[in-house]
XYZ file of C-alpha atoms in Angstrom:
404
model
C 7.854 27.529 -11.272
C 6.853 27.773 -7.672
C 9.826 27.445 -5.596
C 9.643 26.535 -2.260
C 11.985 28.761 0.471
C 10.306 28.854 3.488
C 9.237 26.612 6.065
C 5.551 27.308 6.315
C 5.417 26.929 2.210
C 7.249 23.623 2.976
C 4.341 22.731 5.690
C 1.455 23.863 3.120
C 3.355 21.826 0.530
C 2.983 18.254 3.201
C -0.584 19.011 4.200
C -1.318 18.780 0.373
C 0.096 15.290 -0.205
C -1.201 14.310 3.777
C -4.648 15.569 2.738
C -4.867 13.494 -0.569
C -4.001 10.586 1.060
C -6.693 10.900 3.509
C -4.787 11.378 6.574
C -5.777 14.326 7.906
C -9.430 13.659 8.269
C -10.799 11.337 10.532
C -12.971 9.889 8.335
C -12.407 11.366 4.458
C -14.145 8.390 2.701
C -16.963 7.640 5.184
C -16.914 4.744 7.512
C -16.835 0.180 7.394
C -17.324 -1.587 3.785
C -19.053 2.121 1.909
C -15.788 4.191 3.164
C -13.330 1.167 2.541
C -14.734 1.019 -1.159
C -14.370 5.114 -1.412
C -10.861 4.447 0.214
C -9.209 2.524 -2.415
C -10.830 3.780 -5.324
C -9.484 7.492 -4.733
C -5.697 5.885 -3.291
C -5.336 3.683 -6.194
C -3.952 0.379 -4.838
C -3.437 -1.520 -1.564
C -0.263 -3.531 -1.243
C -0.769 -6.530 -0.087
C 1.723 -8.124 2.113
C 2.213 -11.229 4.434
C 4.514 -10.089 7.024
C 1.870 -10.962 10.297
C 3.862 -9.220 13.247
C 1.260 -7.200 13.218
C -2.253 -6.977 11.395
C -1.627 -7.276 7.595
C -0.296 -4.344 5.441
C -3.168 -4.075 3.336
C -5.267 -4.424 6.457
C -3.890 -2.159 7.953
C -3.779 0.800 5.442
C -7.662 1.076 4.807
C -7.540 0.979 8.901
C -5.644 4.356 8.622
C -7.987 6.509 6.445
C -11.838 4.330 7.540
C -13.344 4.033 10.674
C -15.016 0.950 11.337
C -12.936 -0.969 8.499
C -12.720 -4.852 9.298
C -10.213 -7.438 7.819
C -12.978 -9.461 6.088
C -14.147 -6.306 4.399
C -11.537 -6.533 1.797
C -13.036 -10.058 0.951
C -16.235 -8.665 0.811
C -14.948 -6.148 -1.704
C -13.592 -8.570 -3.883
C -17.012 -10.908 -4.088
C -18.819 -7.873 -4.744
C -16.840 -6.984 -7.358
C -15.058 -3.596 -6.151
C -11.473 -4.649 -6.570
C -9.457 -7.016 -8.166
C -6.242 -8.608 -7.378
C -3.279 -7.816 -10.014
C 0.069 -6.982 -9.685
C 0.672 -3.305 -9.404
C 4.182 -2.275 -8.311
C 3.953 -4.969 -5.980
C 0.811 -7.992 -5.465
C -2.151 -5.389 -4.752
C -5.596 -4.950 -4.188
C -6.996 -2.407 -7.332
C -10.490 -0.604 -8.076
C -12.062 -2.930 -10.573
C -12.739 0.335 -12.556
C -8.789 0.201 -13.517
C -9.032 -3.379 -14.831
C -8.260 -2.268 -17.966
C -4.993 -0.635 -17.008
C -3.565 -4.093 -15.972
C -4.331 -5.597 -19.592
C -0.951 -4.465 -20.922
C 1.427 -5.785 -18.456
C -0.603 -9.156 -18.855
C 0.043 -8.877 -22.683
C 3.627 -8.018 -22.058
C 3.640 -11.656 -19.676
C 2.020 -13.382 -22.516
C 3.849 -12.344 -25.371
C 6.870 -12.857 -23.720
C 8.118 -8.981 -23.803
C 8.717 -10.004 -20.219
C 9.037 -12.874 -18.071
C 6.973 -14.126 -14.775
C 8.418 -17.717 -15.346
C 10.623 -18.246 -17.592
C 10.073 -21.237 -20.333
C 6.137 -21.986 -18.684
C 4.527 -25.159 -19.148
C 2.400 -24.398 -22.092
C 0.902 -27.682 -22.031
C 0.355 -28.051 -18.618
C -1.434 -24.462 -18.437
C -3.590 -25.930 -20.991
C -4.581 -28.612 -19.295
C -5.262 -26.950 -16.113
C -7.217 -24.008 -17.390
C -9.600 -26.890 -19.416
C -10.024 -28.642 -16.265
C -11.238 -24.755 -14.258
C -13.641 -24.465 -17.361
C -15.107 -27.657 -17.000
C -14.919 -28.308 -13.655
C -15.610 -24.428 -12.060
C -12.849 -22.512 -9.353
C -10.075 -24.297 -8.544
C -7.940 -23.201 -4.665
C -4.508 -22.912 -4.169
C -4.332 -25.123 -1.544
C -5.468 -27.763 -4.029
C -2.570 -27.927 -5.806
C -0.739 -27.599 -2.174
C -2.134 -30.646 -0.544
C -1.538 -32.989 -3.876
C 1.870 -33.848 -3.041
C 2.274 -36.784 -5.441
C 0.834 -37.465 -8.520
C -2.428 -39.294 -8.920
C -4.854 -39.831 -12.041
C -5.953 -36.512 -13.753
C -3.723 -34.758 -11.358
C -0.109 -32.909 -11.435
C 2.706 -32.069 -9.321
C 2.003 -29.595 -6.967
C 4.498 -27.145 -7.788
C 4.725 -27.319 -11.338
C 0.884 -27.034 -11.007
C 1.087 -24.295 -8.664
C 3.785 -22.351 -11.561
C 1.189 -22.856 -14.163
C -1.737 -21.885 -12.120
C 0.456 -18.619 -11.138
C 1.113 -17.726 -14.942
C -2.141 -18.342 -16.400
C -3.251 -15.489 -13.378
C -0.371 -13.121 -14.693
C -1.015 -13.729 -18.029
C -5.301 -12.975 -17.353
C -6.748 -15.849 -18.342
C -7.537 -16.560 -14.048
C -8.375 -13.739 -11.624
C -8.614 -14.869 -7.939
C -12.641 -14.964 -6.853
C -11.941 -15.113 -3.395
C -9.939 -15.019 -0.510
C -9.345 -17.111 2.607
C -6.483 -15.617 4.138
C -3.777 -16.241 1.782
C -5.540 -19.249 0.309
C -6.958 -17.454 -2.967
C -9.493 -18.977 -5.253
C -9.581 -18.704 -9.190
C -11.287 -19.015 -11.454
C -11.933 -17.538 -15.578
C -11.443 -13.864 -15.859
C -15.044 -14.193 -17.886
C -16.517 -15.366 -14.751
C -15.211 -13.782 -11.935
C -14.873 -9.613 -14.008
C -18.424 -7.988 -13.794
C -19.714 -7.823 -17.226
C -20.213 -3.706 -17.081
C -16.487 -3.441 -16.413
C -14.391 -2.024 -19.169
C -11.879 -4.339 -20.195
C -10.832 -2.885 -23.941
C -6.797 -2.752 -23.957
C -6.190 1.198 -23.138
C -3.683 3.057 -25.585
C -0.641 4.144 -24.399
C -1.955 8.046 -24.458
C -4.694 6.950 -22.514
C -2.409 4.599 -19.761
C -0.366 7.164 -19.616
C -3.887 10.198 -18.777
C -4.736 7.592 -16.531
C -1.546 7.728 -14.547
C -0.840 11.182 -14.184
C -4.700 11.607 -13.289
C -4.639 8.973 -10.589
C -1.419 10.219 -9.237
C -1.813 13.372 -8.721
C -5.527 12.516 -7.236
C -4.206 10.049 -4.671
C -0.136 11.906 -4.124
C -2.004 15.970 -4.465
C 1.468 16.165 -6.667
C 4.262 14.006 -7.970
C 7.527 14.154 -9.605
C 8.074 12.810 -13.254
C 10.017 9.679 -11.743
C 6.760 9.250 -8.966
C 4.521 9.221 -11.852
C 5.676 6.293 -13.246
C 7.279 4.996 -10.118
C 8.496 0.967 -10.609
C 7.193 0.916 -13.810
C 9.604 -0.163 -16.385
C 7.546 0.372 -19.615
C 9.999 2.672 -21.486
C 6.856 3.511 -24.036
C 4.643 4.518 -21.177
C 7.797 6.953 -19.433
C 7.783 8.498 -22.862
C 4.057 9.139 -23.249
C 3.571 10.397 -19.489
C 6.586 12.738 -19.819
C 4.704 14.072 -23.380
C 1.526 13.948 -21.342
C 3.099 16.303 -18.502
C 4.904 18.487 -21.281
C 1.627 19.234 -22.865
C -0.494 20.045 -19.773
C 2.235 22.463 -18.585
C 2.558 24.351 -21.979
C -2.092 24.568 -21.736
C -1.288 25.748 -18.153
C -3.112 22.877 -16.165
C -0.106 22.013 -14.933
C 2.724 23.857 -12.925
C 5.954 23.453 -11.517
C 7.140 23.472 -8.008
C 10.663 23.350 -6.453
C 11.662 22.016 -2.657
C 14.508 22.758 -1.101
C 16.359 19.173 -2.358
C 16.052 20.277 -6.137
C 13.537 17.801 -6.314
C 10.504 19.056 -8.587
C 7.075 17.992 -8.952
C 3.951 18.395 -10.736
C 0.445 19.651 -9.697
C -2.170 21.190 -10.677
C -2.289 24.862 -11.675
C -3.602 26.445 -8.373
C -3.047 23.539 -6.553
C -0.475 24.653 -4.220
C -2.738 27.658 -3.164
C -6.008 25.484 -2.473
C -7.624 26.337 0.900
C -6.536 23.180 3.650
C -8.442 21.583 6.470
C -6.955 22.566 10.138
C -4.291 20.126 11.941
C -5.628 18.633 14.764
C -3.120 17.290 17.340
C -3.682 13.581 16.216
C -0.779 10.511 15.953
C -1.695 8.146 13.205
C 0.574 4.518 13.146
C 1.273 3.863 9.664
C 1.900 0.521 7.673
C 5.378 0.149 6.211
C 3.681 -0.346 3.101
C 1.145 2.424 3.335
C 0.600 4.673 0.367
C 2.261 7.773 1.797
C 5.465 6.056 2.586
C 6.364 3.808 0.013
C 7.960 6.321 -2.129
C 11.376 6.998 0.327
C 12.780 9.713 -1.780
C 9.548 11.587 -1.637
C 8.872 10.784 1.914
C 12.781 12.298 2.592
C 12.646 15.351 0.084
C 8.838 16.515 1.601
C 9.312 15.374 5.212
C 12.775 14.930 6.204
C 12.152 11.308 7.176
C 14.928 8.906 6.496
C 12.994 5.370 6.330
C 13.919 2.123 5.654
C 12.238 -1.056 6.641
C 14.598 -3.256 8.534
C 13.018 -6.310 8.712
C 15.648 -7.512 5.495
C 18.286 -6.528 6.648
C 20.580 -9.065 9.082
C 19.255 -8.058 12.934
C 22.827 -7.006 13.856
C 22.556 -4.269 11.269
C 18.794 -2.775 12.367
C 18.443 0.499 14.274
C 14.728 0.506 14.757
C 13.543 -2.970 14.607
C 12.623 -5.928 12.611
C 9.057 -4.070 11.621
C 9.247 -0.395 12.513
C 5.911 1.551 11.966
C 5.995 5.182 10.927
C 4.573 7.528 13.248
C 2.800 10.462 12.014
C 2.137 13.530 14.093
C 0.156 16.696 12.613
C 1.592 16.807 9.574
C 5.113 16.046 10.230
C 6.715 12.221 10.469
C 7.724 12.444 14.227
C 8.889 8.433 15.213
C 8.754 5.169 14.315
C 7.714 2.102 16.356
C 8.526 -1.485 16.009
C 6.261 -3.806 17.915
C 4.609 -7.555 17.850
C 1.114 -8.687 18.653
C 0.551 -11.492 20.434
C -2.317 -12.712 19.467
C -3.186 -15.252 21.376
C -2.308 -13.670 24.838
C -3.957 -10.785 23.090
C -0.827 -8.846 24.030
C 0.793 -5.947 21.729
C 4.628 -5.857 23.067
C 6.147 -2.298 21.869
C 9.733 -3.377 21.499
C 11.318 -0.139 20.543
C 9.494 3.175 20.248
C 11.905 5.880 18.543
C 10.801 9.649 18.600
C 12.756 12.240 16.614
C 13.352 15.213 17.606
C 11.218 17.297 16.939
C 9.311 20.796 18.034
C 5.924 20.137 19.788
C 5.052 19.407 23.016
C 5.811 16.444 24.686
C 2.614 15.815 26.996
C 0.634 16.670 23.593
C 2.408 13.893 21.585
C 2.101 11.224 24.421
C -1.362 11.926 25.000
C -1.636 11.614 20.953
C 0.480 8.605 21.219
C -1.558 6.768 24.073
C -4.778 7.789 22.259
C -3.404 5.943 18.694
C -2.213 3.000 20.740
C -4.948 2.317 22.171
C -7.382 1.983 18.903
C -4.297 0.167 17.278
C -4.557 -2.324 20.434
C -7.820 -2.612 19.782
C -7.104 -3.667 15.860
C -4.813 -5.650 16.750
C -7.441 -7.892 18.859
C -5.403 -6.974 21.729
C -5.955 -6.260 25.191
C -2.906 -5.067 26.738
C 0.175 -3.006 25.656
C 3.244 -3.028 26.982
C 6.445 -0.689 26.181
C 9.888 -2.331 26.359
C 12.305 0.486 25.064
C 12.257 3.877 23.999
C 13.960 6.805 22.877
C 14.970 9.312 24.008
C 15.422 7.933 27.364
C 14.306 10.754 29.463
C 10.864 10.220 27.842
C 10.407 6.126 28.508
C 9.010 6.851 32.085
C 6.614 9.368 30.944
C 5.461 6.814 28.433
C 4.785 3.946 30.911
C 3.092 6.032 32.947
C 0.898 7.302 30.406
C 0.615 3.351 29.098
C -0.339 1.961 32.417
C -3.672 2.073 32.357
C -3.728 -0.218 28.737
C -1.345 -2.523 30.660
């Protein structure tokens, strides 16, 4: 086992995991729709999310690792047949090469192993997923704008439940996308007929896992691995999985200074790295890299919670505080609105840590990040309202003035 001691092991060790999530490159799956498609089929998943204080979640994660990406690209993605919309650990965007991998949580739904409604309207779901075979894709806001009940029609919400399980259960995938308004229609018709959809063994669920974790995470503990899944078969056949690969040797062990171990592969740890360059990326709250909190505290030192549940008289950042990445290390955090139709971004309170670089480097970072996250945010102007530390808020209005 490779134990970690010292603090430039500990750096190598977060320019691994940085470097697999594609965030130390400026552009590490190409650029616009061809690097957005690269993106998310080497990261896995993109949570989706409809908190709009600023640009989407899951826009704003492929805006983090592709040049060029636009909103509408994800839509694009999804009538071409790239991705597909499933539930992963949360509602997410997946490579339509993993279809398979969602078939057993749908059978679980279906068989009732588990529950997405309880006691569904077997009857009703019949009659609704007749009337999308006969009569073609059928849009949520269909169901929405039918508030009372007319010939050959439902109630809206019991129709909505029904329309909700059939999706879970993957007899509907959604087609298309307008915003939040999603489309469905048959899995037959909407899956592209070269994609694999046998039901994958639990052996090979469990190869695909560890595979496409350490791929996307460069390493991962034995809880990351299997992180939100509840699927006590699967835990067991990852953790024989892991057990076997370390007793061939493709696998090692390595050790941080938290106890905490994880999992790579053998040689991993001593792979040559790309250079730091002094560059400030604005992460999502629900961006790859961060979504696992004791990871993101055991490898960085970052304690991060997102605030925006939790009652505003209890929040020390702000409703929707961004992390801020520096180099390699997790420097700030930054909670700000756009307003879109001022085309204003407001930063409301910009936190940095402390921390060991250079000040005028990290602004200059900072102003440069800003201003291509103004830009995304199909704003014009910035403005800075608080920060912290104190002695730095002048500095950083200065430096902002010109994007004012």
């Amino acid at each position: 086992m490779i134990v970690i001691k010292r603090p430039q092991e500990l750096a190598r060790l977060r320019r691994v995991a940085l470097a697999a999530q594609g965030l130390l490159q400026a552009q590490p799956f190409g650029r616009g729709l061809a690097g957005a498609r690269k993106a998310i089929n080497h990261i896995g998943y993109v949570q989706i999310d409809t908190i709009s204080v600023v640009e989407r979640a899951h826009h704003h994660v492929f805006y983090s690792r592709v040049p060029d990406f636009k909103p509408a690209m994800i839509n694009q993605l999804l009538l071409d047949g790239d991705i597909f919309e499933y539930w992963s650990h949360a509602a997410a965007f997946l490579p339509v090469a993993d279809f398979r991998f969602s078939l057993p949580y749908k059978q679980a739904i279906k068989s009732g192993q588990t529950h997405w409604y309880k006691n569904p309207d077997r009857k009703l779901m019949g009659e609704l997923l007749a009337r999308v075979s006969s009569e073609g894709p059928i849009r949520s806001r269909d169901l929405e704008t039918n508030t009372t009940k007319r010939a050959g029609w439902w109630d809206w919400k019991p129709a909505k439940k029904a329309l909700e399980q059939l999706y879970m259960e993957g007899e509907l995938m959604v087609s298309n996308r307008d915003g939040f308004q999603k489309t469905y229609d048959l899995t037959e018709r909407v899956l592209p007929p070269a994609v694999n959809s046998k039901m994958p063994s639990i052996e090979e669920f469990a190869e695909h896992i560890v595979d496409q974790q350490l791929r996307c995470h460069g390493f991962a503990s034995l809880k990351g691995l299997t992180y939100l899944r509840r699927n006590t078969e699967l835990r067991k056949a990852v953790k024989t999985l892991v057990n076997e690969r370390l007793a061939a040797g493709t696998l090692e062990q390595l050790q941080v200074g938290t106890g905490e171990v994880f999992l790579l592969e053998a040689g991993g740890f001593e792979r040559p790295l790309r250079r730091l360059k002094n560059r400030l990326l604005i992460l999502s709250p629900f961006d790859n890299s961060v979504i696992q909190r004791e990871r993101l505290k055991a490898l960085f030192q970052y304690d991060y919670q997102l605030e925006c549940y939790l009652p505003a008289a209890k929040r020390q950042y702000g409703y929707f505080s961004l992390p801020l990445l520096y180099r390699d290390e997790f420097i700030g955090r930054m909670d700000c609105k756009a307003y879109r139709k001022i085309r204003h971004l407001e930063i409301k309170r910009l936190h940095f840590e402390p921390h060991s670089f250079d000040d005028e480097l990290v602004i200059e970072a900072f102003v440069d990040a800003i201003t291509h996250f103004c830009h995304f945010q199909a704003c014009d102007a910035v403005s800075l309202t608080e920060a912290h530390p104190k002695q730095l808020a002048q500095r950083l209005r200065s430096a902002l003035k010109p994007l004012a």
